[in-house]
Short mmCIF file of C-alpha atoms in Angstrom, two decimals:
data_model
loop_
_atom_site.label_atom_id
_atom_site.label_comp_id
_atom_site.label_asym_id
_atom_site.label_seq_id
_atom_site.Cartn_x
_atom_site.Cartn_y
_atom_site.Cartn_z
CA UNK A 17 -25.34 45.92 152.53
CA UNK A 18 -26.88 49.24 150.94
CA UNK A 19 -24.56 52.30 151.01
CA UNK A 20 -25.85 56.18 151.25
CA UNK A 21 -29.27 54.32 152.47
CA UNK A 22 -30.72 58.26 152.32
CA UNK A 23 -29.42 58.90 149.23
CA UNK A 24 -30.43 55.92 147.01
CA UNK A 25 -31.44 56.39 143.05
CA UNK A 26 -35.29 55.21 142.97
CA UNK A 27 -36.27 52.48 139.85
CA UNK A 28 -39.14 51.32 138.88
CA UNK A 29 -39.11 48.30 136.93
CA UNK A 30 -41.90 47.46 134.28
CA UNK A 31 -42.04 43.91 132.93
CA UNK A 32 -45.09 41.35 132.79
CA UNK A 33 -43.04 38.69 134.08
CA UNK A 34 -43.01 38.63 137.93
CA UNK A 35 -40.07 36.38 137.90
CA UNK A 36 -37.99 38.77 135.85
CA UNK A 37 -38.83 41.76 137.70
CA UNK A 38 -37.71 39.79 140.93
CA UNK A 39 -34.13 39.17 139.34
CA UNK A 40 -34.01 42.36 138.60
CA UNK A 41 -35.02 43.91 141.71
CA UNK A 42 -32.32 41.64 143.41
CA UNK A 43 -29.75 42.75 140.56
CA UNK A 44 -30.40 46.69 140.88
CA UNK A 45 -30.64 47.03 144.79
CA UNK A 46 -28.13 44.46 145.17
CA UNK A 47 -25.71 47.25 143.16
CA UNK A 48 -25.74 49.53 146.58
CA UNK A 49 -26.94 52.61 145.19
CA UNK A 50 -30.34 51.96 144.04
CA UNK A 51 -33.50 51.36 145.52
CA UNK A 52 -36.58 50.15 143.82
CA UNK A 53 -39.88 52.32 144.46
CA UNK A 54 -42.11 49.94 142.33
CA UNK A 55 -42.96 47.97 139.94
CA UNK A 56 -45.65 47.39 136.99
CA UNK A 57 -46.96 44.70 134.66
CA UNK A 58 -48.82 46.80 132.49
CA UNK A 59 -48.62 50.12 130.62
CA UNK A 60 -51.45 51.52 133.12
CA UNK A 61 -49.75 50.23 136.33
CA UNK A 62 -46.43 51.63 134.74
CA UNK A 63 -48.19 55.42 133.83
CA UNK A 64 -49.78 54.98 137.76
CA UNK A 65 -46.66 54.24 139.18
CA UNK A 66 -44.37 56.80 137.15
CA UNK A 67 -46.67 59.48 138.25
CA UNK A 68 -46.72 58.68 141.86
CA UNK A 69 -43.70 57.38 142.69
CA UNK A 70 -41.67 59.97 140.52
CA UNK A 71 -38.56 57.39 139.77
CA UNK A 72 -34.98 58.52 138.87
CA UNK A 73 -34.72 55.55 136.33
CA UNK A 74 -37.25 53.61 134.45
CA UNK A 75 -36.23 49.68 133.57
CA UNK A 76 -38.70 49.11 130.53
CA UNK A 77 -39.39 46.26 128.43
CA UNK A 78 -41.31 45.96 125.09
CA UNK A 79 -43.34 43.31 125.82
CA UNK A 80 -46.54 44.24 127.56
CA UNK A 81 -50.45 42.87 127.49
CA UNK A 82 -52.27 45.85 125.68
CA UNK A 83 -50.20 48.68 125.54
CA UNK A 84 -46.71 47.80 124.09
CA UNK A 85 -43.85 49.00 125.58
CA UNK A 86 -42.98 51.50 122.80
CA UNK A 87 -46.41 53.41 122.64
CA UNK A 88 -45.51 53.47 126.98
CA UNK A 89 -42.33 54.78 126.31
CA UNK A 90 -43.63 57.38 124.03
CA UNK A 91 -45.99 58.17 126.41
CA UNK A 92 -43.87 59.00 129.33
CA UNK A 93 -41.71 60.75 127.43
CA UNK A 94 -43.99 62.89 126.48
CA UNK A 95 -45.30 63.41 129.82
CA UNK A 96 -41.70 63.27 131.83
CA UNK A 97 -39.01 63.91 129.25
CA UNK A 98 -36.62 63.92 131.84
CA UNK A 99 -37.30 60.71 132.84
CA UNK A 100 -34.31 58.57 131.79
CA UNK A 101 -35.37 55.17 130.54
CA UNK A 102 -33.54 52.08 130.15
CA UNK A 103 -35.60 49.10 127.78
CA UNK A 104 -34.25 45.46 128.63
CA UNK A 105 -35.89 43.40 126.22
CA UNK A 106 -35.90 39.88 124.52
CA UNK A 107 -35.71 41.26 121.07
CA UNK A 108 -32.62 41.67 118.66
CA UNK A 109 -31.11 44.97 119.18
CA UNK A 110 -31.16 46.03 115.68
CA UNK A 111 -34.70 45.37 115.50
CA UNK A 112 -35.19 47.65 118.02
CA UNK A 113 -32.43 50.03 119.41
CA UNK A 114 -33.04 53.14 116.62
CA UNK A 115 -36.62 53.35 116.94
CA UNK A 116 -36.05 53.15 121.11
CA UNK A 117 -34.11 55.82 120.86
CA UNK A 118 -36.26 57.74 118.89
CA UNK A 119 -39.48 57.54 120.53
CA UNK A 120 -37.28 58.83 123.89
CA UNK A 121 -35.17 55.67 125.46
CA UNK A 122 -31.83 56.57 126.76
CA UNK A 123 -30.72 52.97 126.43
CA UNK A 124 -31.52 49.28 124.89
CA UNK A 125 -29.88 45.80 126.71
CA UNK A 126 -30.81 42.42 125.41
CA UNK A 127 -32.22 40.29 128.08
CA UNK A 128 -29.86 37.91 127.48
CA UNK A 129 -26.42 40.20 128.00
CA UNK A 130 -26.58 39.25 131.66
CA UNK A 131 -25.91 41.73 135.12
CA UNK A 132 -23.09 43.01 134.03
CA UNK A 133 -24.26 44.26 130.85
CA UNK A 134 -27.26 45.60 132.28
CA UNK A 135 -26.17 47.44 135.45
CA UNK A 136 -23.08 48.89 133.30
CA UNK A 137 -26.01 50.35 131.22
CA UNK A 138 -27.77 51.74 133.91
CA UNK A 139 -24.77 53.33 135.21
CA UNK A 140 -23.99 54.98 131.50
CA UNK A 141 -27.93 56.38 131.75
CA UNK A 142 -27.81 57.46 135.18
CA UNK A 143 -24.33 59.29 134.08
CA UNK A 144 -26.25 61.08 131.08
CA UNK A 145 -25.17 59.01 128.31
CA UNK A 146 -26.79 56.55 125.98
CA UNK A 147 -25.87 52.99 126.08
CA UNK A 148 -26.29 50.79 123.37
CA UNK A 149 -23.96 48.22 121.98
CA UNK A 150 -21.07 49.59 120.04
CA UNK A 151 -22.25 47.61 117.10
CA UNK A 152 -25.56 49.55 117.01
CA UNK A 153 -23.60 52.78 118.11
CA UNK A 154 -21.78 53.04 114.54
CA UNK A 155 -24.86 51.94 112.76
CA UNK A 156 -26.58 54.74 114.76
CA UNK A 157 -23.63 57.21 113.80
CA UNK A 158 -23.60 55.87 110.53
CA UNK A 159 -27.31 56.68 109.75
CA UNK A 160 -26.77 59.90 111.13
CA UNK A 161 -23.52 60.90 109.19
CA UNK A 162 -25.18 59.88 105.79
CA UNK A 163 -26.49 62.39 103.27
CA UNK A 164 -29.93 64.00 103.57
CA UNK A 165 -30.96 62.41 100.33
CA UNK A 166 -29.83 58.85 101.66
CA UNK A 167 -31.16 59.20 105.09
CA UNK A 168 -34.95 58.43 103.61
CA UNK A 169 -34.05 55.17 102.43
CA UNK A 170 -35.07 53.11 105.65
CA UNK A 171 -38.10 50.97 104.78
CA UNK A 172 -39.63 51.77 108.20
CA UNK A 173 -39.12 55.16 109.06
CA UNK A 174 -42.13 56.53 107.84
CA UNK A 175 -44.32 53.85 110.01
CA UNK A 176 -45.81 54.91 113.02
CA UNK A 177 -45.27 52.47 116.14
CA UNK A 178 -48.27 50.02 116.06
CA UNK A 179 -47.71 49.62 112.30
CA UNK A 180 -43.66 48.83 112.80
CA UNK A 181 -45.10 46.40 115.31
CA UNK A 182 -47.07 45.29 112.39
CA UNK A 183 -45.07 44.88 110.14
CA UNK A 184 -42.36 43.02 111.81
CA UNK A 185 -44.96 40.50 112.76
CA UNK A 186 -45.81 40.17 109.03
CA UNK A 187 -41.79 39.72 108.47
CA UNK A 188 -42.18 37.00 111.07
CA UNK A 189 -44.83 35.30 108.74
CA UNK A 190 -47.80 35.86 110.65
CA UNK A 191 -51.19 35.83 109.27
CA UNK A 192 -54.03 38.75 110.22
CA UNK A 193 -55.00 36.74 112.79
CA UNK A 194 -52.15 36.18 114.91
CA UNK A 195 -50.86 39.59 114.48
CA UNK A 196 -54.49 40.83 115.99
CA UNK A 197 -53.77 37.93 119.35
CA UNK A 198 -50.18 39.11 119.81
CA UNK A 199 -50.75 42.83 119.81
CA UNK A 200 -54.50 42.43 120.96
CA UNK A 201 -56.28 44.21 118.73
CA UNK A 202 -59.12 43.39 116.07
CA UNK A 203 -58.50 41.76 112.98
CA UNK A 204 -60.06 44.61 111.64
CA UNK A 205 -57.77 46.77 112.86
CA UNK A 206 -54.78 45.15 112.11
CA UNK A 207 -55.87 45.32 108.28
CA UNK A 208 -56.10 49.28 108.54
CA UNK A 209 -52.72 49.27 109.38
CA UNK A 210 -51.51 47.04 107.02
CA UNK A 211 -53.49 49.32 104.29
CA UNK A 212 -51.64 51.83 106.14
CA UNK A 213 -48.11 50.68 105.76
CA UNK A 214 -48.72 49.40 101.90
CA UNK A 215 -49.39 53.28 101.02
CA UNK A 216 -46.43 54.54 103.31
CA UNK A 217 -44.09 51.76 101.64
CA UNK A 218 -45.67 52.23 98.13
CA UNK A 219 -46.47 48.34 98.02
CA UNK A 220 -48.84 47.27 95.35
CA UNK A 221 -50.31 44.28 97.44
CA UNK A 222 -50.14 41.96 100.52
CA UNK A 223 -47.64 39.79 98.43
CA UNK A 224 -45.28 42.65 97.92
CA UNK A 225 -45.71 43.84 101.51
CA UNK A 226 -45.18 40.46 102.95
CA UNK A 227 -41.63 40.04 100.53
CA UNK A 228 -40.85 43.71 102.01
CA UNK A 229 -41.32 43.00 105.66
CA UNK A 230 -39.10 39.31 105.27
CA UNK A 231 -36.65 40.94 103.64
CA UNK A 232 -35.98 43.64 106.52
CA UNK A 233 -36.18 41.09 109.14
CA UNK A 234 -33.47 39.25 107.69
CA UNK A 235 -31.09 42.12 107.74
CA UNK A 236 -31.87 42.99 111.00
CA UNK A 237 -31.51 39.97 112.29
#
């Protein structure tokens, strides 16, 4: 039974799996203070819904047809920075977490942490702080506390979204090809960025870039 029915927090939830978004429905508005105004399968339902249903809490995750969830998140931030946003995703938090936070998240749950983990998150959020694990909070604090002259050292700070996409998909050992079905974009494109990222990570060649790209995944991982 829902308590302060007139008062409830509104969430929309944006996933491209029906049968997740279900769960979570059931999961949020089963917590007594939430309701859920809507939900999206796409970065264009999502920006459709956002503006008209003016949530108090966005449930994100990364993987969407088109759009990814990353360039949406940037976008609504942009738009409503006061939006808080919560991404719930299948991918490894240390892939991720950072680079949510940067581009305007207020939080990052692994699918796989279960309820608890989640709605505790969305209670942290919806109390103005930022959950992540505490594992990726002292890496976080870590990054932060280090030197000016150390802090340029990541290998993929100086990528913009669609080529960190990239290039974690080359770390993953996929080919041109497969990187242009899984982000759905042209083969053509997908070279640009990898041109792109080979100047931004000083990489002499594909060979280099591909070594690079491995390398990072396995210490994120």
């Amino acid at each position: 039974m829902k308590k302060n029915a007139g008062i409830l927090k509104r969430v929309l939830i944006v996933d491209d799996h029906p049968v997740f978004r279900d769960g979570m429905r059931r999961m949020v508005e089963g917590d007594g203070i939430f309701t859920v105004c809507g939900e999206a399968g796409t970065a264009a339902e999502a920006m459709n819904e956002v503006t008209h249903q003016k949530p108090d809490l966005l449930i994100l995750d990364l993987n969407l047809p088109g759009k990814s969830g990353l360039e949406l998140l940037q976008d609504i931030h942009a738009m409503m920075p006061e939006l808080p946003v919560l991404v719930v995703s299948m991918h490894e938090e240390g892939l991720f977490a950072e680079r949510v936070l940067r581009a305007g998240g207020r939080g990052y749950v692994m699918k796989m942490e279960g309820p608890e983990k989640i709605m505790s998150a969305v209670h942290r959020i919806m109390a103005g702080k930022v959950a992540v694990s505490e594992q990726m909070s002292s890496t976080i604090l870590d990054s932060l506390s280090r030197p000016a002259a150390k802090k340029g050292g990541s290998v993929i700070s100086a990528l913009t979204t669609r080529e960190f996409e990239v290039f974690r998909l080359i770390g993953q050992g996929k080919d041109t090809h497969e990187i242009a079905d899984a982000l759905h974009l042209s083969t053509k494109t997908v070279d640009t960025h990898r041109a792109n990222i080979k100047t931004k990570l000083a990489v002499k060649n594909n060979t280099e870039l591909v070594r690079q790209a491995v390398c990072w995944c396995g210490e994120q991982g």
